[in-house]
Amino acid sequence: MSAPNTDTLSLALPDLAATDALGQALAEAVEPGTTICLTGSLGAGKTRLMQALGVALGIPREEIVSPTFVLCRQHAGRSPREGVPLDLWHLDAYRVEDEDAFLELGIEEMCAGDDVVCVEWGERFGELLPKDRLNLTISVTGESSRRADASAGGSVSRRVLQRLRQALA
């Protein structure tokens, strides 16, 4: 019998409350310097998850809207675990034309800092994102149900995934 893979996590999200709970748990798990590549089809719940994450970081829900047309938003938040300031960068790469345009957003500087960076449609520019990132895919499994699959790519994202697992237990 093989040991379970601690670099991955799969969760059923039967309703919006489960997506909100995942966002809350993610807020408790992230640390400064966390990058999240958020993948999923249109309407899968990426922005809903971002809203739940933001609310748990102390950001009003109505301030967190999809940055599809502005491409990037920064929100001042606070770590629920440590009580220290923790800004949230929310990017949407759906309408970004090419790698140069993505780099012009300042992604390298954002990811090198002490903030949390979440990139919707980040898989489009995965080579430009840090290897040490949490890849989080939301899949539609029914009318209101979803599935979340997460994987870690390095030491920071492994710690985040481990804390996420604990927060959801």
PDB file of N, CA, C and O in Angstrom, residues 13-16 19 140-146:
ATOM      1  N   LEU A  13     -17.315  20.007  -3.650  1.00  0.00           N
ATOM      2  CA  LEU A  13     -17.949  21.264  -3.247  1.00  0.00           C
ATOM      3  C   LEU A  13     -19.417  21.174  -3.667  1.00  0.00           C
ATOM      4  O   LEU A  13     -19.785  21.592  -4.760  1.00  0.00           O
ATOM      5  N   PRO A  14     -20.262  20.608  -2.805  1.00  0.00           N
ATOM      6  CA  PRO A  14     -21.648  20.340  -3.206  1.00  0.00           C
ATOM      7  C   PRO A  14     -22.519  21.580  -3.379  1.00  0.00           C
ATOM      8  O   PRO A  14     -23.557  21.511  -4.020  1.00  0.00           O
ATOM      9  N   ASP A  15     -22.080  22.728  -2.815  1.00  0.00           N
ATOM     10  CA  ASP A  15     -22.893  23.935  -2.895  1.00  0.00           C
ATOM     11  C   ASP A  15     -22.014  25.167  -2.675  1.00  0.00           C
ATOM     12  O   ASP A  15     -20.813  25.045  -2.439  1.00  0.00           O
ATOM     13  N   LEU A  16     -22.638  26.340  -2.741  1.00  0.00           N
ATOM     14  CA  LEU A  16     -21.888  27.585  -2.561  1.00  0.00           C
ATOM     15  C   LEU A  16     -21.277  27.689  -1.172  1.00  0.00           C
ATOM     16  O   LEU A  16     -20.185  28.252  -1.013  1.00  0.00           O
ATOM     17  N   THR A  19     -17.941  26.110  -1.213  1.00  0.00           N
ATOM     18  CA  THR A  19     -16.951  26.966  -1.878  1.00  0.00           C
ATOM     19  C   THR A  19     -16.508  28.071  -0.933  1.00  0.00           C
ATOM     20  O   THR A  19     -15.309  28.375  -0.828  1.00  0.00           O
ATOM     21  N   VAL A 140     -16.828  22.012 -12.733  1.00  0.00           N
ATOM     22  CA  VAL A 140     -18.281  21.891 -12.565  1.00  0.00           C
ATOM     23  C   VAL A 140     -18.635  20.410 -12.632  1.00  0.00           C
ATOM     24  O   VAL A 140     -18.266  19.716 -13.567  1.00  0.00           O
ATOM     25  N   THR A 141     -19.350  19.925 -11.607  1.00  0.00           N
ATOM     26  CA  THR A 141     -19.746  18.517 -11.577  1.00  0.00           C
ATOM     27  C   THR A 141     -21.262  18.336 -11.599  1.00  0.00           C
ATOM     28  O   THR A 141     -21.742  17.223 -11.720  1.00  0.00           O
ATOM     29  N   GLY A 142     -21.995  19.422 -11.469  1.00  0.00           N
ATOM     30  CA  GLY A 142     -23.457  19.389 -11.475  1.00  0.00           C
ATOM     31  C   GLY A 142     -23.979  20.807 -11.504  1.00  0.00           C
ATOM     32  O   GLY A 142     -23.209  21.762 -11.597  1.00  0.00           O
ATOM     33  N   GLU A 143     -25.303  20.950 -11.412  1.00  0.00           N
ATOM     34  CA  GLU A 143     -25.899  22.273 -11.502  1.00  0.00           C
ATOM     35  C   GLU A 143     -25.322  23.243 -10.478  1.00  0.00           C
ATOM     36  O   GLU A 143     -24.993  24.376 -10.803  1.00  0.00           O
ATOM     37  N   SER A 144     -25.193  22.810  -9.234  1.00  0.00           N
ATOM     38  CA  SER A 144     -24.626  23.685  -8.202  1.00  0.00           C
ATOM     39  C   SER A 144     -23.397  23.069  -7.533  1.00  0.00           C
ATOM     40  O   SER A 144     -22.854  23.657  -6.605  1.00  0.00           O
ATOM     41  N   SER A 145     -22.969  21.921  -7.998  1.00  0.00           N
ATOM     42  CA  SER A 145     -21.825  21.259  -7.359  1.00  0.00           C
ATOM     43  C   SER A 145     -20.547  21.440  -8.181  1.00  0.00           C
ATOM     44  O   SER A 145     -20.586  21.582  -9.397  1.00  0.00           O
ATOM     45  N   ARG A 146     -19.450  21.446  -7.443  1.00  0.00           N
ATOM     46  CA  ARG A 146     -18.134  21.629  -8.035  1.00  0.00           C
ATOM     47  C   ARG A 146     -17.159  20.655  -7.386  1.00  0.00           C
ATOM     48  O   ARG A 146     -17.455  20.027  -6.390  1.00  0.00           O
TER      49      ARG A 146
END
